[in-house]
């Protein structure tokens, strides 16, 4: 009997096949025709797959968080998991910023960054509304609007309120509890089915990215992309290995092996939110407590963006040098603070980090139009940063899970 290939192997094969097909399209068919072919005939299948994942995001986040909270059994445990999770997210994001700044400054001081001039094209950036109005906007005034707009922070708040209230209602909340866990079981089945299709999504997206972006576009920005990727690799190898070894009590190799399917998936889709179902499978297969991963992962896919933080720091130093601004130490501290906050505010969707980058630039008085210089290659930055974002969520879930389990065992 033939042995069936496991999903991670299929994803890996799809990734390599996508790169090969993309290269063939680019070099042998010609960038224009090959690019148009992948855009018109391959990418749509990737889009269908991504649409299916996106439609799952709101129900998965909502149900998995409510189910996670309810299964934890008491609000004290939810609070303890929540605090650890948020502290982990904040600490690793700040470390990511520092790593990003160090790597970028090494490149900048060695005069490795190209100096490009802004060509006058304009770029619409996102606007930071101020801390208080951001805070107000986290709380939904209309539940359905939060769902239909996929406003994930609001969905998380709704989940926390519902989960907490079901617990508080005690015996009377039993039916609501059963309904949530039954719906969640159904959504999990659906997720399993859609994830089974992921090699198609990975293959078509990779072929499209390679065929349309080709080596030319990387051109003189290759060095900046390399700089960001060095930051990504340093952060994941150092921070997640240490976290796996000392906080989660597992070997770094086992950790990366377990997280691999989600990492490849994030790399090719550039969306933490869409990768959520895959991250959940990986994390649970690594032995994390499903209740805890149900709580930590959706939160992480919304607020924990280590890769985005590194990218924003590297891009800021690069664009500052293009604008002729030399960043002082004080300004670097400002970059750490704003990049950490803007990474938290970044949605887990493709390209969101680029929009939020404008917030960091504005805080340094660098015109946001400079973002235009890296716009064309953003996808290449995005693939790596999303991969890191997702790995960070998984690292946090296994760590918090182990900590909570040890606490329970002690009792
Ligand atoms: N694409 C990233 C993510 O989904 C967000 C970003 O653009 O930085 O995690």
PDB file of C-alpha atoms in Angstrom, residues 53-348:
ATOM      1  CA  UNK A  53      -9.510  30.984   5.364  1.00  0.00           C
ATOM      2  CA  UNK A  54     -10.604  34.579   5.861  1.00  0.00           C
ATOM      3  CA  UNK A  55     -14.212  33.589   6.190  1.00  0.00           C
ATOM      4  CA  UNK A  56     -13.140  31.274   8.961  1.00  0.00           C
ATOM      5  CA  UNK A  57     -11.187  33.885  10.891  1.00  0.00           C
ATOM      6  CA  UNK A  58     -14.038  35.579  12.787  1.00  0.00           C
ATOM      7  CA  UNK A  59     -15.837  32.362  13.853  1.00  0.00           C
ATOM      8  CA  UNK A  60     -12.541  30.689  14.750  1.00  0.00           C
ATOM      9  CA  UNK A  61     -11.300  33.585  16.885  1.00  0.00           C
ATOM     10  CA  UNK A  62     -14.683  34.082  18.532  1.00  0.00           C
ATOM     11  CA  UNK A  63     -15.492  30.456  19.238  1.00  0.00           C
ATOM     12  CA  UNK A  64     -11.996  29.347  20.105  1.00  0.00           C
ATOM     13  CA  UNK A  65     -11.534  32.170  22.593  1.00  0.00           C
ATOM     14  CA  UNK A  66     -14.921  31.683  24.241  1.00  0.00           C
ATOM     15  CA  UNK A  67     -14.373  27.923  24.338  1.00  0.00           C
ATOM     16  CA  UNK A  68     -10.853  28.410  25.728  1.00  0.00           C
ATOM     17  CA  UNK A  69     -12.085  30.763  28.461  1.00  0.00           C
ATOM     18  CA  UNK A  70     -15.031  28.557  29.404  1.00  0.00           C
ATOM     19  CA  UNK A  71     -12.895  25.408  29.462  1.00  0.00           C
ATOM     20  CA  UNK A  72     -10.361  27.050  31.756  1.00  0.00           C
ATOM     21  CA  UNK A  73     -13.158  27.005  34.265  1.00  0.00           C
ATOM     22  CA  UNK A  74     -12.492  30.121  36.300  1.00  0.00           C
ATOM     23  CA  UNK A  75     -11.721  33.732  35.580  1.00  0.00           C
ATOM     24  CA  UNK A  76      -8.648  33.574  37.818  1.00  0.00           C
ATOM     25  CA  UNK A  77      -6.962  31.162  35.442  1.00  0.00           C
ATOM     26  CA  UNK A  78      -8.046  33.245  32.438  1.00  0.00           C
ATOM     27  CA  UNK A  79      -6.501  36.305  34.116  1.00  0.00           C
ATOM     28  CA  UNK A  80      -3.272  34.476  34.874  1.00  0.00           C
ATOM     29  CA  UNK A  81      -2.979  33.153  31.300  1.00  0.00           C
ATOM     30  CA  UNK A  82      -3.892  36.579  29.896  1.00  0.00           C
ATOM     31  CA  UNK A  83      -1.292  38.441  31.929  1.00  0.00           C
ATOM     32  CA  UNK A  84       1.508  35.999  31.026  1.00  0.00           C
ATOM     33  CA  UNK A  85       0.528  36.105  27.386  1.00  0.00           C
ATOM     34  CA  UNK A  86       0.478  39.885  27.172  1.00  0.00           C
ATOM     35  CA  UNK A  87       3.776  40.229  29.048  1.00  0.00           C
ATOM     36  CA  UNK A  88       5.392  37.704  26.722  1.00  0.00           C
ATOM     37  CA  UNK A  89       4.055  39.535  23.673  1.00  0.00           C
ATOM     38  CA  UNK A  90       5.258  42.930  24.902  1.00  0.00           C
ATOM     39  CA  UNK A  91       8.702  41.700  25.937  1.00  0.00           C
ATOM     40  CA  UNK A  92       9.385  39.813  22.706  1.00  0.00           C
ATOM     41  CA  UNK A  93       8.105  42.713  20.576  1.00  0.00           C
ATOM     42  CA  UNK A  94      10.428  45.150  22.334  1.00  0.00           C
ATOM     43  CA  UNK A  95      13.358  42.710  21.946  1.00  0.00           C
ATOM     44  CA  UNK A  96      12.473  42.337  18.257  1.00  0.00           C
ATOM     45  CA  UNK A  97      12.644  46.115  17.827  1.00  0.00           C
ATOM     46  CA  UNK A  98      16.050  46.254  19.481  1.00  0.00           C
ATOM     47  CA  UNK A  99      17.350  43.426  17.264  1.00  0.00           C
ATOM     48  CA  UNK A 100      15.927  45.177  14.185  1.00  0.00           C
ATOM     49  CA  UNK A 101      17.600  48.452  15.134  1.00  0.00           C
ATOM     50  CA  UNK A 102      20.959  46.826  15.865  1.00  0.00           C
ATOM     51  CA  UNK A 103      21.061  44.942  12.550  1.00  0.00           C
ATOM     52  CA  UNK A 104      19.861  47.984  10.595  1.00  0.00           C
ATOM     53  CA  UNK A 105      22.424  50.264  12.232  1.00  0.00           C
ATOM     54  CA  UNK A 106      25.240  47.831  11.469  1.00  0.00           C
ATOM     55  CA  UNK A 107      24.228  47.902   7.813  1.00  0.00           C
ATOM     56  CA  UNK A 108      23.725  51.655   7.809  1.00  0.00           C
ATOM     57  CA  UNK A 109      27.017  52.470   9.521  1.00  0.00           C
ATOM     58  CA  UNK A 110      28.832  50.213   7.073  1.00  0.00           C
ATOM     59  CA  UNK A 111      27.220  52.278   4.287  1.00  0.00           C
ATOM     60  CA  UNK A 112      25.573  49.177   2.890  1.00  0.00           C
ATOM     61  CA  UNK A 113      22.145  50.718   2.422  1.00  0.00           C
ATOM     62  CA  UNK A 114      21.558  52.270  -1.007  1.00  0.00           C
ATOM     63  CA  UNK A 115      20.576  55.937  -0.964  1.00  0.00           C
ATOM     64  CA  UNK A 116      17.459  56.253  -3.084  1.00  0.00           C
ATOM     65  CA  UNK A 117      15.638  59.466  -3.734  1.00  0.00           C
ATOM     66  CA  UNK A 118      11.935  59.777  -3.370  1.00  0.00           C
ATOM     67  CA  UNK A 119      10.455  60.235  -6.841  1.00  0.00           C
ATOM     68  CA  UNK A 120       7.582  62.474  -5.855  1.00  0.00           C
ATOM     69  CA  UNK A 121       4.901  59.788  -5.909  1.00  0.00           C
ATOM     70  CA  UNK A 122       2.550  60.068  -2.987  1.00  0.00           C
ATOM     71  CA  UNK A 123       1.512  57.406  -0.547  1.00  0.00           C
ATOM     72  CA  UNK A 124      -1.607  57.348   1.595  1.00  0.00           C
ATOM     73  CA  UNK A 125      -0.559  56.247   5.044  1.00  0.00           C
ATOM     74  CA  UNK A 126      -2.602  55.070   7.972  1.00  0.00           C
ATOM     75  CA  UNK A 127      -3.272  57.606  10.625  1.00  0.00           C
ATOM     76  CA  UNK A 128      -2.737  57.162  14.327  1.00  0.00           C
ATOM     77  CA  UNK A 129      -5.884  58.414  16.013  1.00  0.00           C
ATOM     78  CA  UNK A 130      -4.339  58.934  19.407  1.00  0.00           C
ATOM     79  CA  UNK A 131      -4.179  56.540  22.295  1.00  0.00           C
ATOM     80  CA  UNK A 132      -7.538  57.338  23.896  1.00  0.00           C
ATOM     81  CA  UNK A 133      -9.617  57.024  20.748  1.00  0.00           C
ATOM     82  CA  UNK A 134      -7.793  53.808  19.851  1.00  0.00           C
ATOM     83  CA  UNK A 135      -8.731  52.527  23.286  1.00  0.00           C
ATOM     84  CA  UNK A 136     -12.355  53.570  22.864  1.00  0.00           C
ATOM     85  CA  UNK A 137     -12.529  51.858  19.468  1.00  0.00           C
ATOM     86  CA  UNK A 138     -11.526  48.509  20.905  1.00  0.00           C
ATOM     87  CA  UNK A 139     -14.932  48.327  22.562  1.00  0.00           C
ATOM     88  CA  UNK A 140     -17.690  47.479  20.085  1.00  0.00           C
ATOM     89  CA  UNK A 141     -20.966  49.369  19.970  1.00  0.00           C
ATOM     90  CA  UNK A 142     -22.450  46.873  17.555  1.00  0.00           C
ATOM     91  CA  UNK A 143     -21.566  43.208  17.711  1.00  0.00           C
ATOM     92  CA  UNK A 144     -22.557  42.424  14.120  1.00  0.00           C
ATOM     93  CA  UNK A 145     -20.566  45.344  12.772  1.00  0.00           C
ATOM     94  CA  UNK A 146     -17.486  44.011  14.549  1.00  0.00           C
ATOM     95  CA  UNK A 147     -18.065  40.635  12.887  1.00  0.00           C
ATOM     96  CA  UNK A 148     -18.839  41.948   9.429  1.00  0.00           C
ATOM     97  CA  UNK A 149     -15.846  44.286   9.411  1.00  0.00           C
ATOM     98  CA  UNK A 150     -13.655  41.546  10.933  1.00  0.00           C
ATOM     99  CA  UNK A 151     -12.471  44.032  13.537  1.00  0.00           C
ATOM    100  CA  UNK A 152     -10.393  41.491  15.435  1.00  0.00           C
ATOM    101  CA  UNK A 153      -9.679  43.500  18.572  1.00  0.00           C
ATOM    102  CA  UNK A 154     -13.410  44.042  19.009  1.00  0.00           C
ATOM    103  CA  UNK A 155     -14.083  40.363  18.329  1.00  0.00           C
ATOM    104  CA  UNK A 156     -11.582  39.475  21.065  1.00  0.00           C
ATOM    105  CA  UNK A 157     -13.308  41.831  23.517  1.00  0.00           C
ATOM    106  CA  UNK A 158     -16.685  40.252  22.652  1.00  0.00           C
ATOM    107  CA  UNK A 159     -15.206  36.775  23.203  1.00  0.00           C
ATOM    108  CA  UNK A 160     -13.751  37.728  26.582  1.00  0.00           C
ATOM    109  CA  UNK A 161     -17.060  39.242  27.744  1.00  0.00           C
ATOM    110  CA  UNK A 162     -19.126  36.279  26.562  1.00  0.00           C
ATOM    111  CA  UNK A 163     -16.691  33.700  27.904  1.00  0.00           C
ATOM    112  CA  UNK A 164     -16.531  35.433  31.280  1.00  0.00           C
ATOM    113  CA  UNK A 165     -20.300  35.801  31.466  1.00  0.00           C
ATOM    114  CA  UNK A 166     -20.935  32.140  30.637  1.00  0.00           C
ATOM    115  CA  UNK A 167     -18.635  31.230  33.522  1.00  0.00           C
ATOM    116  CA  UNK A 168     -20.355  33.726  35.811  1.00  0.00           C
ATOM    117  CA  UNK A 169     -23.804  32.374  34.890  1.00  0.00           C
ATOM    118  CA  UNK A 170     -22.842  28.961  36.326  1.00  0.00           C
ATOM    119  CA  UNK A 171     -25.449  26.238  35.874  1.00  0.00           C
ATOM    120  CA  UNK A 172     -27.752  28.494  33.860  1.00  0.00           C
ATOM    121  CA  UNK A 173     -24.973  29.114  31.341  1.00  0.00           C
ATOM    122  CA  UNK A 174     -24.562  25.405  30.662  1.00  0.00           C
ATOM    123  CA  UNK A 175     -26.584  25.445  27.445  1.00  0.00           C
ATOM    124  CA  UNK A 176     -24.594  28.393  26.057  1.00  0.00           C
ATOM    125  CA  UNK A 177     -21.405  26.540  26.981  1.00  0.00           C
ATOM    126  CA  UNK A 178     -22.519  23.397  25.158  1.00  0.00           C
ATOM    127  CA  UNK A 179     -23.613  25.378  22.114  1.00  0.00           C
ATOM    128  CA  UNK A 180     -20.218  27.100  21.899  1.00  0.00           C
ATOM    129  CA  UNK A 181     -18.296  23.869  22.261  1.00  0.00           C
ATOM    130  CA  UNK A 182     -20.494  22.108  19.738  1.00  0.00           C
ATOM    131  CA  UNK A 183     -20.105  24.924  17.186  1.00  0.00           C
ATOM    132  CA  UNK A 184     -16.400  25.005  17.830  1.00  0.00           C
ATOM    133  CA  UNK A 185     -16.154  21.276  17.133  1.00  0.00           C
ATOM    134  CA  UNK A 186     -17.948  21.850  13.824  1.00  0.00           C
ATOM    135  CA  UNK A 187     -15.689  24.775  12.898  1.00  0.00           C
ATOM    136  CA  UNK A 188     -12.659  22.632  13.737  1.00  0.00           C
ATOM    137  CA  UNK A 189     -13.820  20.003  11.259  1.00  0.00           C
ATOM    138  CA  UNK A 190     -14.298  22.666   8.618  1.00  0.00           C
ATOM    139  CA  UNK A 191     -10.868  24.091   9.388  1.00  0.00           C
ATOM    140  CA  UNK A 192      -9.329  20.642   8.985  1.00  0.00           C
ATOM    141  CA  UNK A 193     -10.901  20.326   5.563  1.00  0.00           C
ATOM    142  CA  UNK A 194      -9.808  23.764   4.364  1.00  0.00           C
ATOM    143  CA  UNK A 195      -6.293  23.309   5.732  1.00  0.00           C
ATOM    144  CA  UNK A 196      -6.093  20.089   3.748  1.00  0.00           C
ATOM    145  CA  UNK A 197      -6.283  22.304   0.667  1.00  0.00           C
ATOM    146  CA  UNK A 198      -3.341  24.428   1.761  1.00  0.00           C
ATOM    147  CA  UNK A 199      -0.747  22.914  -0.617  1.00  0.00           C
ATOM    148  CA  UNK A 200      -2.829  24.374  -3.467  1.00  0.00           C
ATOM    149  CA  UNK A 201      -2.772  27.815  -1.848  1.00  0.00           C
ATOM    150  CA  UNK A 202       0.953  27.613  -1.087  1.00  0.00           C
ATOM    151  CA  UNK A 203       1.841  26.456  -4.594  1.00  0.00           C
ATOM    152  CA  UNK A 204      -0.200  29.057  -6.459  1.00  0.00           C
ATOM    153  CA  UNK A 205       0.895  31.979  -4.282  1.00  0.00           C
ATOM    154  CA  UNK A 206       4.574  31.071  -4.417  1.00  0.00           C
ATOM    155  CA  UNK A 207       4.482  30.701  -8.205  1.00  0.00           C
ATOM    156  CA  UNK A 208       2.752  34.077  -8.484  1.00  0.00           C
ATOM    157  CA  UNK A 209       5.126  35.916  -6.130  1.00  0.00           C
ATOM    158  CA  UNK A 210       8.248  34.534  -7.827  1.00  0.00           C
ATOM    159  CA  UNK A 211       6.953  35.047 -11.380  1.00  0.00           C
ATOM    160  CA  UNK A 212       5.799  38.607 -10.776  1.00  0.00           C
ATOM    161  CA  UNK A 213       8.451  39.876  -8.378  1.00  0.00           C
ATOM    162  CA  UNK A 214      11.441  38.168 -10.054  1.00  0.00           C
ATOM    163  CA  UNK A 215      14.992  39.155  -9.219  1.00  0.00           C
ATOM    164  CA  UNK A 216      14.904  42.539 -10.997  1.00  0.00           C
ATOM    165  CA  UNK A 217      12.471  44.137  -8.650  1.00  0.00           C
ATOM    166  CA  UNK A 218      14.594  43.126  -5.706  1.00  0.00           C
ATOM    167  CA  UNK A 219      17.417  45.036  -7.416  1.00  0.00           C
ATOM    168  CA  UNK A 220      19.033  47.628  -5.244  1.00  0.00           C
ATOM    169  CA  UNK A 221      16.727  46.866  -2.345  1.00  0.00           C
ATOM    170  CA  UNK A 222      18.160  43.353  -2.024  1.00  0.00           C
ATOM    171  CA  UNK A 223      20.497  44.511   0.707  1.00  0.00           C
ATOM    172  CA  UNK A 224      17.653  46.031   2.771  1.00  0.00           C
ATOM    173  CA  UNK A 225      15.640  42.835   2.364  1.00  0.00           C
ATOM    174  CA  UNK A 226      18.690  40.825   3.406  1.00  0.00           C
ATOM    175  CA  UNK A 227      19.070  43.059   6.458  1.00  0.00           C
ATOM    176  CA  UNK A 228      15.451  42.433   7.508  1.00  0.00           C
ATOM    177  CA  UNK A 229      15.837  38.690   6.979  1.00  0.00           C
ATOM    178  CA  UNK A 230      18.997  38.631   9.110  1.00  0.00           C
ATOM    179  CA  UNK A 231      16.946  40.288  11.838  1.00  0.00           C
ATOM    180  CA  UNK A 232      14.146  37.733  11.401  1.00  0.00           C
ATOM    181  CA  UNK A 233      16.554  34.804  11.546  1.00  0.00           C
ATOM    182  CA  UNK A 234      18.496  36.137  14.560  1.00  0.00           C
ATOM    183  CA  UNK A 235      15.273  36.770  16.461  1.00  0.00           C
ATOM    184  CA  UNK A 236      13.773  33.382  15.719  1.00  0.00           C
ATOM    185  CA  UNK A 237      16.934  31.390  16.308  1.00  0.00           C
ATOM    186  CA  UNK A 238      17.929  33.204  19.504  1.00  0.00           C
ATOM    187  CA  UNK A 239      14.672  34.236  21.138  1.00  0.00           C
ATOM    188  CA  UNK A 240      12.421  31.318  20.196  1.00  0.00           C
ATOM    189  CA  UNK A 241      15.148  28.740  20.847  1.00  0.00           C
ATOM    190  CA  UNK A 242      15.735  30.214  24.299  1.00  0.00           C
ATOM    191  CA  UNK A 243      12.020  30.453  24.889  1.00  0.00           C
ATOM    192  CA  UNK A 244      11.446  26.847  23.795  1.00  0.00           C
ATOM    193  CA  UNK A 245      14.373  25.524  25.811  1.00  0.00           C
ATOM    194  CA  UNK A 246      14.003  27.461  29.044  1.00  0.00           C
ATOM    195  CA  UNK A 247      10.393  28.543  29.164  1.00  0.00           C
ATOM    196  CA  UNK A 248       8.602  25.703  27.415  1.00  0.00           C
ATOM    197  CA  UNK A 249      11.043  22.928  28.328  1.00  0.00           C
ATOM    198  CA  UNK A 250      11.362  21.522  24.829  1.00  0.00           C
ATOM    199  CA  UNK A 251      14.312  21.302  22.490  1.00  0.00           C
ATOM    200  CA  UNK A 252      14.503  24.140  19.960  1.00  0.00           C
ATOM    201  CA  UNK A 253      14.693  21.562  17.190  1.00  0.00           C
ATOM    202  CA  UNK A 254      11.446  19.921  18.291  1.00  0.00           C
ATOM    203  CA  UNK A 255       9.877  23.367  18.528  1.00  0.00           C
ATOM    204  CA  UNK A 256      10.819  24.466  15.020  1.00  0.00           C
ATOM    205  CA  UNK A 257       9.906  21.074  13.610  1.00  0.00           C
ATOM    206  CA  UNK A 258       6.481  21.316  15.230  1.00  0.00           C
ATOM    207  CA  UNK A 259       5.931  24.892  14.099  1.00  0.00           C
ATOM    208  CA  UNK A 260       7.194  24.264  10.575  1.00  0.00           C
ATOM    209  CA  UNK A 261       3.846  23.754   8.773  1.00  0.00           C
ATOM    210  CA  UNK A 262       2.497  27.019  10.209  1.00  0.00           C
ATOM    211  CA  UNK A 263       5.748  28.826   9.369  1.00  0.00           C
ATOM    212  CA  UNK A 264       5.695  27.753   5.710  1.00  0.00           C
ATOM    213  CA  UNK A 265       2.032  28.522   5.528  1.00  0.00           C
ATOM    214  CA  UNK A 266       2.500  32.016   6.941  1.00  0.00           C
ATOM    215  CA  UNK A 267       5.431  32.574   4.603  1.00  0.00           C
ATOM    216  CA  UNK A 268       3.376  31.897   1.530  1.00  0.00           C
ATOM    217  CA  UNK A 269       0.093  33.556   2.545  1.00  0.00           C
ATOM    218  CA  UNK A 270       1.520  36.590   4.397  1.00  0.00           C
ATOM    219  CA  UNK A 271      -1.390  36.487   6.808  1.00  0.00           C
ATOM    220  CA  UNK A 272      -1.201  35.559  10.498  1.00  0.00           C
ATOM    221  CA  UNK A 273      -4.981  35.563  10.733  1.00  0.00           C
ATOM    222  CA  UNK A 274      -5.355  33.124   7.857  1.00  0.00           C
ATOM    223  CA  UNK A 275      -2.638  30.916   9.346  1.00  0.00           C
ATOM    224  CA  UNK A 276      -4.495  30.658  12.652  1.00  0.00           C
ATOM    225  CA  UNK A 277      -6.098  27.256  12.007  1.00  0.00           C
ATOM    226  CA  UNK A 278      -2.714  25.789  11.025  1.00  0.00           C
ATOM    227  CA  UNK A 279      -0.960  27.327  14.047  1.00  0.00           C
ATOM    228  CA  UNK A 280      -3.617  25.799  16.275  1.00  0.00           C
ATOM    229  CA  UNK A 281      -3.031  22.316  14.854  1.00  0.00           C
ATOM    230  CA  UNK A 282       0.747  22.658  15.189  1.00  0.00           C
ATOM    231  CA  UNK A 283       0.586  23.988  18.737  1.00  0.00           C
ATOM    232  CA  UNK A 284      -1.770  21.281  19.959  1.00  0.00           C
ATOM    233  CA  UNK A 285       0.338  18.601  18.257  1.00  0.00           C
ATOM    234  CA  UNK A 286       3.305  19.919  20.274  1.00  0.00           C
ATOM    235  CA  UNK A 287       1.419  19.050  23.427  1.00  0.00           C
ATOM    236  CA  UNK A 288       0.098  22.483  24.388  1.00  0.00           C
ATOM    237  CA  UNK A 289      -3.116  22.659  26.375  1.00  0.00           C
ATOM    238  CA  UNK A 290      -5.854  23.188  23.720  1.00  0.00           C
ATOM    239  CA  UNK A 291      -7.785  25.561  26.015  1.00  0.00           C
ATOM    240  CA  UNK A 292      -4.744  27.742  26.395  1.00  0.00           C
ATOM    241  CA  UNK A 293      -3.788  27.675  22.723  1.00  0.00           C
ATOM    242  CA  UNK A 294      -7.407  28.542  21.882  1.00  0.00           C
ATOM    243  CA  UNK A 295      -6.953  31.679  23.929  1.00  0.00           C
ATOM    244  CA  UNK A 296      -3.348  32.654  23.163  1.00  0.00           C
ATOM    245  CA  UNK A 297      -3.209  32.077  19.393  1.00  0.00           C
ATOM    246  CA  UNK A 298      -6.141  34.254  18.262  1.00  0.00           C
ATOM    247  CA  UNK A 299      -4.878  36.996  20.558  1.00  0.00           C
ATOM    248  CA  UNK A 300      -1.363  36.589  19.151  1.00  0.00           C
ATOM    249  CA  UNK A 301      -2.535  36.630  15.539  1.00  0.00           C
ATOM    250  CA  UNK A 302      -4.088  40.006  16.296  1.00  0.00           C
ATOM    251  CA  UNK A 303      -1.570  41.756  18.531  1.00  0.00           C
ATOM    252  CA  UNK A 304       1.741  39.862  18.544  1.00  0.00           C
ATOM    253  CA  UNK A 305       3.878  40.814  15.564  1.00  0.00           C
ATOM    254  CA  UNK A 306       7.593  40.335  16.242  1.00  0.00           C
ATOM    255  CA  UNK A 307       8.474  40.137  12.551  1.00  0.00           C
ATOM    256  CA  UNK A 308       6.552  43.310  11.817  1.00  0.00           C
ATOM    257  CA  UNK A 309       8.395  45.075  14.638  1.00  0.00           C
ATOM    258  CA  UNK A 310      11.787  44.103  13.153  1.00  0.00           C
ATOM    259  CA  UNK A 311      10.686  45.114   9.679  1.00  0.00           C
ATOM    260  CA  UNK A 312       9.468  48.496  10.865  1.00  0.00           C
ATOM    261  CA  UNK A 313      12.780  49.230  12.574  1.00  0.00           C
ATOM    262  CA  UNK A 314      14.872  48.165   9.569  1.00  0.00           C
ATOM    263  CA  UNK A 315      12.650  50.083   7.156  1.00  0.00           C
ATOM    264  CA  UNK A 316      12.718  53.171   9.380  1.00  0.00           C
ATOM    265  CA  UNK A 317      16.514  53.273   9.569  1.00  0.00           C
ATOM    266  CA  UNK A 318      16.747  52.714   5.817  1.00  0.00           C
ATOM    267  CA  UNK A 319      14.149  55.329   4.877  1.00  0.00           C
ATOM    268  CA  UNK A 320      15.632  57.786   7.360  1.00  0.00           C
ATOM    269  CA  UNK A 321      18.981  57.405   5.658  1.00  0.00           C
ATOM    270  CA  UNK A 322      17.324  57.981   2.266  1.00  0.00           C
ATOM    271  CA  UNK A 323      15.711  61.127   3.669  1.00  0.00           C
ATOM    272  CA  UNK A 324      19.091  62.249   4.964  1.00  0.00           C
ATOM    273  CA  UNK A 325      18.028  61.945   8.601  1.00  0.00           C
ATOM    274  CA  UNK A 326      20.533  60.515  11.037  1.00  0.00           C
ATOM    275  CA  UNK A 327      18.705  58.958  13.955  1.00  0.00           C
ATOM    276  CA  UNK A 328      19.896  59.906  17.432  1.00  0.00           C
ATOM    277  CA  UNK A 329      19.788  57.506  20.370  1.00  0.00           C
ATOM    278  CA  UNK A 330      16.691  59.257  21.709  1.00  0.00           C
ATOM    279  CA  UNK A 331      14.971  58.818  18.373  1.00  0.00           C
ATOM    280  CA  UNK A 332      15.893  55.125  18.377  1.00  0.00           C
ATOM    281  CA  UNK A 333      14.173  54.730  21.731  1.00  0.00           C
ATOM    282  CA  UNK A 334      11.163  56.438  20.193  1.00  0.00           C
ATOM    283  CA  UNK A 335      11.343  53.949  17.317  1.00  0.00           C
ATOM    284  CA  UNK A 336      11.293  51.036  19.785  1.00  0.00           C
ATOM    285  CA  UNK A 337       8.217  52.435  21.515  1.00  0.00           C
ATOM    286  CA  UNK A 338       6.266  53.400  18.389  1.00  0.00           C
ATOM    287  CA  UNK A 339       7.255  50.262  16.450  1.00  0.00           C
ATOM    288  CA  UNK A 340       6.163  48.061  19.380  1.00  0.00           C
ATOM    289  CA  UNK A 341       2.816  49.874  19.561  1.00  0.00           C
ATOM    290  CA  UNK A 342       2.277  49.946  15.842  1.00  0.00           C
ATOM    291  CA  UNK A 343       3.152  46.237  15.558  1.00  0.00           C
ATOM    292  CA  UNK A 344       0.451  45.594  18.177  1.00  0.00           C
ATOM    293  CA  UNK A 345      -1.986  47.637  16.110  1.00  0.00           C
ATOM    294  CA  UNK A 346      -1.085  45.845  12.866  1.00  0.00           C
ATOM    295  CA  UNK A 347      -3.790  43.558  11.538  1.00  0.00           C
ATOM    296  CA  UNK A 348      -2.772  40.004  10.692  1.00  0.00           C
TER     297      UNK A 348
END
